Amino acid sequence: MSTVVKTKIKKDDTVQIIAGKDKGKSGKVLRIDRKNGRLVVQGLNMVKKTVRPKNQQDKGGIIDIEAAIDTSNVMIICKKCGPTRIGYKLDGDKKKRICKKCGETF
Ligand SMILES: [Zn+2]
């Protein structure tokens, strides 16, 4: 049985990395892999990847590419108060994501 990891973070959120080599850096979420609880942040957690030549003119080579980060290693950034946790607030019958510290909506 597969479980989907619950994360409140969405694509295009700005997050800060709280563990690992890019700790303290922030960037925009490009993709989320909800099945594995991982996400890719633009320009962060870069790894070298070897690319095979596509044709005889192309030599291939090594490129830098973003590697996925565990969602537990990032925090969303509130534009008012910085890295924070996401809470929810009901607005009519809609559930809104809010900053747990200051109540700012995301
Ligand atoms: Zn806030």
PDB file of N, CA and C and ligand atoms in Angstrom:
ATOM      1  N   MET A   1       0.839  -1.199   0.000  1.00  0.00           N
ATOM      2  CA  MET A   1       0.000   0.000   0.000  1.00  0.00           C
ATOM      3  C   MET A   1       0.874   1.249   0.000  1.00  0.00           C
ATOM      4  N   SER A   2       0.589   2.154  -0.897  1.00  0.00           N
ATOM      5  CA  SER A   2       1.398   3.369  -0.930  1.00  0.00           C
ATOM      6  C   SER A   2       0.693   4.479  -0.162  1.00  0.00           C
ATOM      7  N   THR A   3       1.480   5.245   0.535  1.00  0.00           N
ATOM      8  CA  THR A   3       0.917   6.368   1.261  1.00  0.00           C
ATOM      9  C   THR A   3       1.403   7.657   0.629  1.00  0.00           C
ATOM     10  N   VAL A   4       0.527   8.629   0.568  1.00  0.00           N
ATOM     11  CA  VAL A   4       0.919   9.928   0.045  1.00  0.00           C
ATOM     12  C   VAL A   4       1.328  10.791   1.238  1.00  0.00           C
ATOM     13  N   VAL A   5       2.545  11.322   1.144  1.00  0.00           N
ATOM     14  CA  VAL A   5       3.047  12.162   2.232  1.00  0.00           C
ATOM     15  C   VAL A   5       2.325  13.498   2.195  1.00  0.00           C
ATOM     16  N   LYS A   6       1.796  13.860   3.324  1.00  0.00           N
ATOM     17  CA  LYS A   6       1.066  15.125   3.375  1.00  0.00           C
ATOM     18  C   LYS A   6       2.042  16.285   3.521  1.00  0.00           C
ATOM     19  N   THR A   7       1.974  17.214   2.611  1.00  0.00           N
ATOM     20  CA  THR A   7       2.739  18.441   2.764  1.00  0.00           C
ATOM     21  C   THR A   7       1.841  19.602   2.420  1.00  0.00           C
ATOM     22  N   LYS A   8       2.021  20.654   3.167  1.00  0.00           N
ATOM     23  CA  LYS A   8       1.194  21.843   2.937  1.00  0.00           C
ATOM     24  C   LYS A   8       1.837  22.762   1.908  1.00  0.00           C
ATOM     25  N   ILE A   9       3.050  22.415   1.533  1.00  0.00           N
ATOM     26  CA  ILE A   9       3.767  23.251   0.569  1.00  0.00           C
ATOM     27  C   ILE A   9       3.250  22.987  -0.842  1.00  0.00           C
ATOM     28  N   LYS A  10       3.188  24.046  -1.636  1.00  0.00           N
ATOM     29  CA  LYS A  10       2.721  23.940  -3.017  1.00  0.00           C
ATOM     30  C   LYS A  10       3.796  24.426  -3.972  1.00  0.00           C
ATOM     31  N   LYS A  11       3.618  24.080  -5.241  1.00  0.00           N
ATOM     32  CA  LYS A  11       4.478  24.583  -6.296  1.00  0.00           C
ATOM     33  C   LYS A  11       4.448  26.121  -6.278  1.00  0.00           C
ATOM     34  N   ASP A  12       5.604  26.739  -6.548  1.00  0.00           N
ATOM     35  CA  ASP A  12       5.771  28.196  -6.588  1.00  0.00           C
ATOM     36  C   ASP A  12       5.860  28.865  -5.203  1.00  0.00           C
ATOM     37  N   ASP A  13       5.750  28.076  -4.131  1.00  0.00           N
ATOM     38  CA  ASP A  13       5.992  28.646  -2.804  1.00  0.00           C
ATOM     39  C   ASP A  13       7.484  28.963  -2.683  1.00  0.00           C
ATOM     40  N   THR A  14       7.826  29.956  -1.866  1.00  0.00           N
ATOM     41  CA  THR A  14       9.232  30.206  -1.562  1.00  0.00           C
ATOM     42  C   THR A  14       9.541  29.517  -0.245  1.00  0.00           C
ATOM     43  N   VAL A  15      10.559  28.662  -0.284  1.00  0.00           N
ATOM     44  CA  VAL A  15      10.900  27.903   0.917  1.00  0.00           C
ATOM     45  C   VAL A  15      12.366  28.115   1.291  1.00  0.00           C
ATOM     46  N   GLN A  16      12.666  27.863   2.557  1.00  0.00           N
ATOM     47  CA  GLN A  16      14.050  27.913   3.023  1.00  0.00           C
ATOM     48  C   GLN A  16      14.465  26.514   3.439  1.00  0.00           C
ATOM     49  N   ILE A  17      15.698  26.173   3.078  1.00  0.00           N
ATOM     50  CA  ILE A  17      16.224  24.861   3.453  1.00  0.00           C
ATOM     51  C   ILE A  17      16.764  24.932   4.879  1.00  0.00           C
ATOM     52  N   ILE A  18      16.375  23.968   5.718  1.00  0.00           N
ATOM     53  CA  ILE A  18      16.763  24.010   7.135  1.00  0.00           C
ATOM     54  C   ILE A  18      17.748  22.916   7.512  1.00  0.00           C
ATOM     55  N   ALA A  19      18.176  22.116   6.533  1.00  0.00           N
ATOM     56  CA  ALA A  19      19.157  21.073   6.828  1.00  0.00           C
ATOM     57  C   ALA A  19      19.990  20.807   5.588  1.00  0.00           C
ATOM     58  N   GLY A  20      21.210  20.327   5.795  1.00  0.00           N
ATOM     59  CA  GLY A  20      22.064  19.949   4.671  1.00  0.00           C
ATOM     60  C   GLY A  20      22.966  21.065   4.190  1.00  0.00           C
ATOM     61  N   LYS A  21      23.581  20.852   3.021  1.00  0.00           N
ATOM     62  CA  LYS A  21      24.618  21.780   2.549  1.00  0.00           C
ATOM     63  C   LYS A  21      24.080  23.152   2.135  1.00  0.00           C
ATOM     64  N   ASP A  22      22.814  23.239   1.793  1.00  0.00           N
ATOM     65  CA  ASP A  22      22.230  24.522   1.406  1.00  0.00           C
ATOM     66  C   ASP A  22      21.375  25.120   2.515  1.00  0.00           C
ATOM     67  N   LYS A  23      21.637  24.685   3.751  1.00  0.00           N
ATOM     68  CA  LYS A  23      20.905  25.191   4.911  1.00  0.00           C
ATOM     69  C   LYS A  23      20.910  26.727   4.949  1.00  0.00           C
ATOM     70  N   GLY A  24      19.757  27.321   5.149  1.00  0.00           N
ATOM     71  CA  GLY A  24      19.674  28.782   5.240  1.00  0.00           C
ATOM     72  C   GLY A  24      19.368  29.462   3.917  1.00  0.00           C
ATOM     73  N   LYS A  25      19.528  28.722   2.805  1.00  0.00           N
ATOM     74  CA  LYS A  25      19.245  29.318   1.497  1.00  0.00           C
ATOM     75  C   LYS A  25      17.769  29.139   1.157  1.00  0.00           C
ATOM     76  N   SER A  26      17.271  30.020   0.299  1.00  0.00           N
ATOM     77  CA  SER A  26      15.871  29.897  -0.065  1.00  0.00           C
ATOM     78  C   SER A  26      15.662  29.978  -1.569  1.00  0.00           C
ATOM     79  N   GLY A  27      14.546  29.459  -2.016  1.00  0.00           N
ATOM     80  CA  GLY A  27      14.231  29.467  -3.437  1.00  0.00           C
ATOM     81  C   GLY A  27      12.798  29.050  -3.677  1.00  0.00           C
ATOM     82  N   LYS A  28      12.432  29.043  -4.956  1.00  0.00           N
ATOM     83  CA  LYS A  28      11.060  28.735  -5.358  1.00  0.00           C
ATOM     84  C   LYS A  28      10.885  27.239  -5.611  1.00  0.00           C
ATOM     85  N   VAL A  29       9.783  26.697  -5.179  1.00  0.00           N
ATOM     86  CA  VAL A  29       9.496  25.274  -5.401  1.00  0.00           C
ATOM     87  C   VAL A  29       9.110  25.049  -6.867  1.00  0.00           C
ATOM     88  N   LEU A  30       9.866  24.181  -7.527  1.00  0.00           N
ATOM     89  CA  LEU A  30       9.602  23.891  -8.941  1.00  0.00           C
ATOM     90  C   LEU A  30       8.662  22.706  -9.119  1.00  0.00           C
ATOM     91  N   ARG A  31       8.896  21.676  -8.320  1.00  0.00           N
ATOM     92  CA  ARG A  31       8.089  20.453  -8.423  1.00  0.00           C
ATOM     93  C   ARG A  31       7.927  19.836  -7.048  1.00  0.00           C
ATOM     94  N   ILE A  32       6.842  19.125  -6.874  1.00  0.00           N
ATOM     95  CA  ILE A  32       6.643  18.373  -5.641  1.00  0.00           C
ATOM     96  C   ILE A  32       6.329  16.924  -5.990  1.00  0.00           C
ATOM     97  N   ASP A  33       7.046  16.035  -5.328  1.00  0.00           N
ATOM     98  CA  ASP A  33       6.795  14.614  -5.480  1.00  0.00           C
ATOM     99  C   ASP A  33       6.074  14.171  -4.203  1.00  0.00           C
ATOM    100  N   ARG A  34       4.744  14.234  -4.235  1.00  0.00           N
ATOM    101  CA  ARG A  34       3.968  13.969  -3.018  1.00  0.00           C
ATOM    102  C   ARG A  34       4.055  12.522  -2.585  1.00  0.00           C
ATOM    103  N   LYS A  35       4.253  11.646  -3.544  1.00  0.00           N
ATOM    104  CA  LYS A  35       4.332  10.225  -3.226  1.00  0.00           C
ATOM    105  C   LYS A  35       5.535   9.931  -2.328  1.00  0.00           C
ATOM    106  N   ASN A  36       6.656  10.592  -2.634  1.00  0.00           N
ATOM    107  CA  ASN A  36       7.878  10.347  -1.871  1.00  0.00           C
ATOM    108  C   ASN A  36       8.187  11.442  -0.847  1.00  0.00           C
ATOM    109  N   GLY A  37       7.324  12.452  -0.790  1.00  0.00           N
ATOM    110  CA  GLY A  37       7.535  13.521   0.182  1.00  0.00           C
ATOM    111  C   GLY A  37       8.763  14.349  -0.101  1.00  0.00           C
ATOM    112  N   ARG A  38       9.049  14.569  -1.378  1.00  0.00           N
ATOM    113  CA  ARG A  38      10.232  15.333  -1.749  1.00  0.00           C
ATOM    114  C   ARG A  38       9.854  16.470  -2.694  1.00  0.00           C
ATOM    115  N   LEU A  39      10.701  17.488  -2.730  1.00  0.00           N
ATOM    116  CA  LEU A  39      10.436  18.579  -3.650  1.00  0.00           C
ATOM    117  C   LEU A  39      11.739  19.125  -4.223  1.00  0.00           C
ATOM    118  N   VAL A  40      11.602  19.846  -5.334  1.00  0.00           N
ATOM    119  CA  VAL A  40      12.758  20.418  -6.010  1.00  0.00           C
ATOM    120  C   VAL A  40      12.659  21.933  -5.905  1.00  0.00           C
ATOM    121  N   VAL A  41      13.745  22.553  -5.411  1.00  0.00           N
ATOM    122  CA  VAL A  41      13.779  24.006  -5.242  1.00  0.00           C
ATOM    123  C   VAL A  41      14.751  24.600  -6.265  1.00  0.00           C
ATOM    124  N   GLN A  42      14.278  25.629  -6.965  1.00  0.00           N
ATOM    125  CA  GLN A  42      15.064  26.266  -8.017  1.00  0.00           C
ATOM    126  C   GLN A  42      16.446  26.705  -7.521  1.00  0.00           C
ATOM    127  N   GLY A  43      17.483  26.202  -8.155  1.00  0.00           N
ATOM    128  CA  GLY A  43      18.858  26.622  -7.871  1.00  0.00           C
ATOM    129  C   GLY A  43      19.464  26.086  -6.585  1.00  0.00           C
ATOM    130  N   LEU A  44      18.756  25.198  -5.897  1.00  0.00           N
ATOM    131  CA  LEU A  44      19.287  24.686  -4.633  1.00  0.00           C
ATOM    132  C   LEU A  44      19.457  23.165  -4.663  1.00  0.00           C
ATOM    133  N   ASN A  45      20.334  22.706  -3.772  1.00  0.00           N
ATOM    134  CA  ASN A  45      20.666  21.283  -3.690  1.00  0.00           C
ATOM    135  C   ASN A  45      21.140  20.752  -5.047  1.00  0.00           C
ATOM    136  N   MET A  46      22.051  21.535  -5.670  1.00  0.00           N
ATOM    137  CA  MET A  46      22.548  21.190  -6.990  1.00  0.00           C
ATOM    138  C   MET A  46      23.460  19.967  -6.927  1.00  0.00           C
ATOM    139  N   VAL A  47      23.327  19.109  -7.915  1.00  0.00           N
ATOM    140  CA  VAL A  47      24.218  17.964  -8.048  1.00  0.00           C
ATOM    141  C   VAL A  47      24.734  17.923  -9.483  1.00  0.00           C
ATOM    142  N   LYS A  48      25.902  17.294  -9.658  1.00  0.00           N
ATOM    143  CA  LYS A  48      26.464  17.133 -10.997  1.00  0.00           C
ATOM    144  C   LYS A  48      25.823  15.910 -11.635  1.00  0.00           C
ATOM    145  N   LYS A  49      25.467  16.052 -12.880  1.00  0.00           N
ATOM    146  CA  LYS A  49      24.886  14.917 -13.580  1.00  0.00           C
ATOM    147  C   LYS A  49      25.594  14.754 -14.920  1.00  0.00           C
ATOM    148  N   THR A  50      25.959  13.536 -15.223  1.00  0.00           N
ATOM    149  CA  THR A  50      26.621  13.276 -16.494  1.00  0.00           C
ATOM    150  C   THR A  50      25.579  13.110 -17.587  1.00  0.00           C
ATOM    151  N   VAL A  51      25.777  13.844 -18.678  1.00  0.00           N
ATOM    152  CA  VAL A  51      24.836  13.774 -19.792  1.00  0.00           C
ATOM    153  C   VAL A  51      25.503  13.058 -20.963  1.00  0.00           C
ATOM    154  N   ARG A  52      24.834  12.074 -21.465  1.00  0.00           N
ATOM    155  CA  ARG A  52      25.379  11.330 -22.611  1.00  0.00           C
ATOM    156  C   ARG A  52      25.258  12.163 -23.886  1.00  0.00           C
ATOM    157  N   PRO A  53      26.217  12.017 -24.783  1.00  0.00           N
ATOM    158  CA  PRO A  53      26.120  12.747 -26.066  1.00  0.00           C
ATOM    159  C   PRO A  53      24.852  12.349 -26.811  1.00  0.00           C
ATOM    160  N   LYS A  54      24.172  13.349 -27.397  1.00  0.00           N
ATOM    161  CA  LYS A  54      22.935  13.070 -28.128  1.00  0.00           C
ATOM    162  C   LYS A  54      23.231  12.630 -29.557  1.00  0.00           C
ATOM    163  N   ASN A  55      24.342  13.146 -30.096  1.00  0.00           N
ATOM    164  CA  ASN A  55      24.713  12.809 -31.460  1.00  0.00           C
ATOM    165  C   ASN A  55      26.233  12.920 -31.600  1.00  0.00           C
ATOM    166  N   GLN A  56      26.744  12.789 -32.808  1.00  0.00           N
ATOM    167  CA  GLN A  56      28.203  12.802 -32.992  1.00  0.00           C
ATOM    168  C   GLN A  56      28.829  14.169 -32.729  1.00  0.00           C
ATOM    169  N   GLN A  57      28.061  15.254 -32.947  1.00  0.00           N
ATOM    170  CA  GLN A  57      28.599  16.591 -32.711  1.00  0.00           C
ATOM    171  C   GLN A  57      28.579  16.936 -31.210  1.00  0.00           C
ATOM    172  N   ASP A  58      27.637  16.349 -30.508  1.00  0.00           N
ATOM    173  CA  ASP A  58      27.457  16.642 -29.097  1.00  0.00           C
ATOM    174  C   ASP A  58      28.405  15.769 -28.280  1.00  0.00           C
ATOM    175  N   LYS A  59      29.218  16.421 -27.450  1.00  0.00           N
ATOM    176  CA  LYS A  59      30.172  15.654 -26.649  1.00  0.00           C
ATOM    177  C   LYS A  59      29.560  15.156 -25.333  1.00  0.00           C
ATOM    178  N   GLY A  60      28.365  15.674 -24.995  1.00  0.00           N
ATOM    179  CA  GLY A  60      27.817  15.354 -23.687  1.00  0.00           C
ATOM    180  C   GLY A  60      28.569  16.138 -22.643  1.00  0.00           C
ATOM    181  N   GLY A  61      28.577  15.686 -21.435  1.00  0.00           N
ATOM    182  CA  GLY A  61      29.324  16.394 -20.405  1.00  0.00           C
ATOM    183  C   GLY A  61      28.642  16.328 -19.060  1.00  0.00           C
ATOM    184  N   ILE A  62      29.039  17.266 -18.200  1.00  0.00           N
ATOM    185  CA  ILE A  62      28.495  17.263 -16.848  1.00  0.00           C
ATOM    186  C   ILE A  62      27.687  18.541 -16.647  1.00  0.00           C
ATOM    187  N   ILE A  63      26.470  18.391 -16.210  1.00  0.00           N
ATOM    188  CA  ILE A  63      25.630  19.560 -15.943  1.00  0.00           C
ATOM    189  C   ILE A  63      25.251  19.603 -14.464  1.00  0.00           C
ATOM    190  N   ASP A  64      24.875  20.804 -14.026  1.00  0.00           N
ATOM    191  CA  ASP A  64      24.371  20.953 -12.658  1.00  0.00           C
ATOM    192  C   ASP A  64      22.857  20.884 -12.706  1.00  0.00           C
ATOM    193  N   ILE A  65      22.304  20.087 -11.840  1.00  0.00           N
ATOM    194  CA  ILE A  65      20.850  19.937 -11.837  1.00  0.00           C
ATOM    195  C   ILE A  65      20.355  19.889 -10.389  1.00  0.00           C
ATOM    196  N   GLU A  66      19.137  20.389 -10.176  1.00  0.00           N
ATOM    197  CA  GLU A  66      18.574  20.391  -8.824  1.00  0.00           C
ATOM    198  C   GLU A  66      18.168  18.972  -8.434  1.00  0.00           C
ATOM    199  N   ALA A  67      18.599  18.549  -7.241  1.00  0.00           N
ATOM    200  CA  ALA A  67      18.168  17.252  -6.710  1.00  0.00           C
ATOM    201  C   ALA A  67      17.021  17.494  -5.729  1.00  0.00           C
ATOM    202  N   ALA A  68      16.164  16.496  -5.597  1.00  0.00           N
ATOM    203  CA  ALA A  68      15.006  16.629  -4.708  1.00  0.00           C
ATOM    204  C   ALA A  68      15.441  16.666  -3.246  1.00  0.00           C
ATOM    205  N   ILE A  69      14.677  17.398  -2.456  1.00  0.00           N
ATOM    206  CA  ILE A  69      14.930  17.562  -1.018  1.00  0.00           C
ATOM    207  C   ILE A  69      13.717  17.019  -0.283  1.00  0.00           C
ATOM    208  N   ASP A  70      13.942  16.413   0.858  1.00  0.00           N
ATOM    209  CA  ASP A  70      12.826  15.937   1.662  1.00  0.00           C
ATOM    210  C   ASP A  70      11.999  17.127   2.158  1.00  0.00           C
ATOM    211  N   THR A  71      10.688  17.012   2.083  1.00  0.00           N
ATOM    212  CA  THR A  71       9.838  18.149   2.490  1.00  0.00           C
ATOM    213  C   THR A  71      10.044  18.526   3.966  1.00  0.00           C
ATOM    214  N   SER A  72      10.534  17.581   4.765  1.00  0.00           N
ATOM    215  CA  SER A  72      10.759  17.900   6.184  1.00  0.00           C
ATOM    216  C   SER A  72      11.992  18.775   6.377  1.00  0.00           C
ATOM    217  N   ASN A  73      12.791  18.942   5.313  1.00  0.00           N
ATOM    218  CA  ASN A  73      13.998  19.770   5.405  1.00  0.00           C
ATOM    219  C   ASN A  73      13.803  21.188   4.880  1.00  0.00           C
ATOM    220  N   VAL A  74      12.564  21.557   4.612  1.00  0.00           N
ATOM    221  CA  VAL A  74      12.309  22.926   4.173  1.00  0.00           C
ATOM    222  C   VAL A  74      11.194  23.555   5.006  1.00  0.00           C
ATOM    223  N   MET A  75      11.227  24.879   5.076  1.00  0.00           N
ATOM    224  CA  MET A  75      10.142  25.622   5.722  1.00  0.00           C
ATOM    225  C   MET A  75       9.673  26.685   4.752  1.00  0.00           C
ATOM    226  N   ILE A  76       8.374  26.966   4.753  1.00  0.00           N
ATOM    227  CA  ILE A  76       7.877  28.016   3.881  1.00  0.00           C
ATOM    228  C   ILE A  76       8.318  29.374   4.441  1.00  0.00           C
ATOM    229  N   ILE A  77       8.518  30.331   3.547  1.00  0.00           N
ATOM    230  CA  ILE A  77       8.889  31.671   3.992  1.00  0.00           C
ATOM    231  C   ILE A  77       7.689  32.595   3.904  1.00  0.00           C
ATOM    232  N   CYS A  78       7.383  33.192   5.023  1.00  0.00           N
ATOM    233  CA  CYS A  78       6.321  34.194   5.094  1.00  0.00           C
ATOM    234  C   CYS A  78       6.948  35.530   4.727  1.00  0.00           C
ATOM    235  N   LYS A  79       6.286  36.288   3.849  1.00  0.00           N
ATOM    236  CA  LYS A  79       6.905  37.551   3.421  1.00  0.00           C
ATOM    237  C   LYS A  79       6.920  38.596   4.541  1.00  0.00           C
ATOM    238  N   LYS A  80       6.161  38.354   5.583  1.00  0.00           N
ATOM    239  CA  LYS A  80       6.166  39.286   6.715  1.00  0.00           C
ATOM    240  C   LYS A  80       7.161  38.897   7.800  1.00  0.00           C
ATOM    241  N   CYS A  81       7.247  37.593   8.107  1.00  0.00           N
ATOM    242  CA  CYS A  81       8.049  37.239   9.283  1.00  0.00           C
ATOM    243  C   CYS A  81       9.116  36.168   9.047  1.00  0.00           C
ATOM    244  N   GLY A  82       9.302  35.719   7.817  1.00  0.00           N
ATOM    245  CA  GLY A  82      10.386  34.774   7.562  1.00  0.00           C
ATOM    246  C   GLY A  82       9.950  33.321   7.606  1.00  0.00           C
ATOM    247  N   PRO A  83      10.906  32.402   7.815  1.00  0.00           N
ATOM    248  CA  PRO A  83      10.574  30.970   7.797  1.00  0.00           C
ATOM    249  C   PRO A  83       9.525  30.647   8.849  1.00  0.00           C
ATOM    250  N   THR A  84       8.537  29.889   8.474  1.00  0.00           N
ATOM    251  CA  THR A  84       7.435  29.614   9.398  1.00  0.00           C
ATOM    252  C   THR A  84       6.770  28.292   9.066  1.00  0.00           C
ATOM    253  N   ARG A  85       5.747  27.963   9.816  1.00  0.00           N
ATOM    254  CA  ARG A  85       4.921  26.792   9.535  1.00  0.00           C
ATOM    255  C   ARG A  85       3.576  27.261   8.987  1.00  0.00           C
ATOM    256  N   ILE A  86       2.965  26.363   8.228  1.00  0.00           N
ATOM    257  CA  ILE A  86       1.689  26.699   7.614  1.00  0.00           C
ATOM    258  C   ILE A  86       0.534  26.231   8.489  1.00  0.00           C
ATOM    259  N   GLY A  87      -0.417  27.095   8.687  1.00  0.00           N
ATOM    260  CA  GLY A  87      -1.647  26.723   9.365  1.00  0.00           C
ATOM    261  C   GLY A  87      -2.810  26.899   8.402  1.00  0.00           C
ATOM    262  N   TYR A  88      -3.987  26.570   8.860  1.00  0.00           N
ATOM    263  CA  TYR A  88      -5.159  26.741   8.001  1.00  0.00           C
ATOM    264  C   TYR A  88      -6.222  27.575   8.689  1.00  0.00           C
ATOM    265  N   LYS A  89      -6.940  28.292   7.866  1.00  0.00           N
ATOM    266  CA  LYS A  89      -8.022  29.126   8.375  1.00  0.00           C
ATOM    267  C   LYS A  89      -9.194  28.953   7.427  1.00  0.00           C
ATOM    268  N   LEU A  90     -10.393  28.863   7.993  1.00  0.00           N
ATOM    269  CA  LEU A  90     -11.572  28.773   7.133  1.00  0.00           C
ATOM    270  C   LEU A  90     -12.038  30.173   6.762  1.00  0.00           C
ATOM    271  N   ASP A  91     -12.199  30.363   5.446  1.00  0.00           N
ATOM    272  CA  ASP A  91     -12.695  31.644   4.967  1.00  0.00           C
ATOM    273  C   ASP A  91     -13.980  31.324   4.212  1.00  0.00           C
ATOM    274  N   GLY A  92     -15.124  31.481   4.873  1.00  0.00           N
ATOM    275  CA  GLY A  92     -16.373  30.996   4.303  1.00  0.00           C
ATOM    276  C   GLY A  92     -16.306  29.479   4.278  1.00  0.00           C
ATOM    277  N   ASP A  93     -16.430  28.870   3.098  1.00  0.00           N
ATOM    278  CA  ASP A  93     -16.274  27.421   3.036  1.00  0.00           C
ATOM    279  C   ASP A  93     -14.939  27.036   2.394  1.00  0.00           C
ATOM    280  N   LYS A  94     -14.057  28.026   2.259  1.00  0.00           N
ATOM    281  CA  LYS A  94     -12.733  27.766   1.679  1.00  0.00           C
ATOM    282  C   LYS A  94     -11.696  27.660   2.782  1.00  0.00           C
ATOM    283  N   LYS A  95     -10.777  26.717   2.601  1.00  0.00           N
ATOM    284  CA  LYS A  95      -9.682  26.581   3.550  1.00  0.00           C
ATOM    285  C   LYS A  95      -8.494  27.373   3.010  1.00  0.00           C
ATOM    286  N   LYS A  96      -7.991  28.311   3.797  1.00  0.00           N
ATOM    287  CA  LYS A  96      -6.857  29.119   3.354  1.00  0.00           C
ATOM    288  C   LYS A  96      -5.607  28.760   4.130  1.00  0.00           C
ATOM    289  N   ARG A  97      -4.475  28.823   3.446  1.00  0.00           N
ATOM    290  CA  ARG A  97      -3.203  28.574   4.129  1.00  0.00           C
ATOM    291  C   ARG A  97      -2.735  29.883   4.765  1.00  0.00           C
ATOM    292  N   ILE A  98      -2.383  29.818   6.015  1.00  0.00           N
ATOM    293  CA  ILE A  98      -1.893  31.019   6.696  1.00  0.00           C
ATOM    294  C   ILE A  98      -0.580  30.734   7.433  1.00  0.00           C
ATOM    295  N   CYS A  99       0.135  31.826   7.723  1.00  0.00           N
ATOM    296  CA  CYS A  99       1.343  31.753   8.535  1.00  0.00           C
ATOM    297  C   CYS A  99       0.930  31.506   9.977  1.00  0.00           C
ATOM    298  N   LYS A 100       1.537  30.490  10.609  1.00  0.00           N
ATOM    299  CA  LYS A 100       1.175  30.176  12.002  1.00  0.00           C
ATOM    300  C   LYS A 100       1.632  31.248  12.977  1.00  0.00           C
ATOM    301  N   LYS A 101       2.650  32.032  12.561  1.00  0.00           N
ATOM    302  CA  LYS A 101       3.166  33.067  13.465  1.00  0.00           C
ATOM    303  C   LYS A 101       2.336  34.355  13.389  1.00  0.00           C
ATOM    304  N   CYS A 102       2.119  34.840  12.139  1.00  0.00           N
ATOM    305  CA  CYS A 102       1.509  36.172  12.039  1.00  0.00           C
ATOM    306  C   CYS A 102       0.148  36.170  11.354  1.00  0.00           C
ATOM    307  N   GLY A 103      -0.282  35.045  10.817  1.00  0.00           N
ATOM    308  CA  GLY A 103      -1.603  34.968  10.219  1.00  0.00           C
ATOM    309  C   GLY A 103      -1.691  35.425   8.769  1.00  0.00           C
ATOM    310  N   GLU A 104      -0.548  35.818   8.193  1.00  0.00           N
ATOM    311  CA  GLU A 104      -0.507  36.214   6.790  1.00  0.00           C
ATOM    312  C   GLU A 104      -0.951  35.044   5.905  1.00  0.00           C
ATOM    313  N   THR A 105      -1.767  35.317   4.872  1.00  0.00           N
ATOM    314  CA  THR A 105      -2.183  34.226   3.991  1.00  0.00           C
ATOM    315  C   THR A 105      -1.140  34.000   2.894  1.00  0.00           C
ATOM    316  N   PHE A 106      -1.016  32.754   2.485  1.00  0.00           N
ATOM    317  CA  PHE A 106      -0.069  32.408   1.407  1.00  0.00           C
ATOM    318  C   PHE A 106      -0.780  32.329   0.075  1.00  0.00           C
TER     319      PHE A 106
HETATM  320 ZN    ZN B   1       4.226  35.361   9.055  1.00  0.00          ZN
END
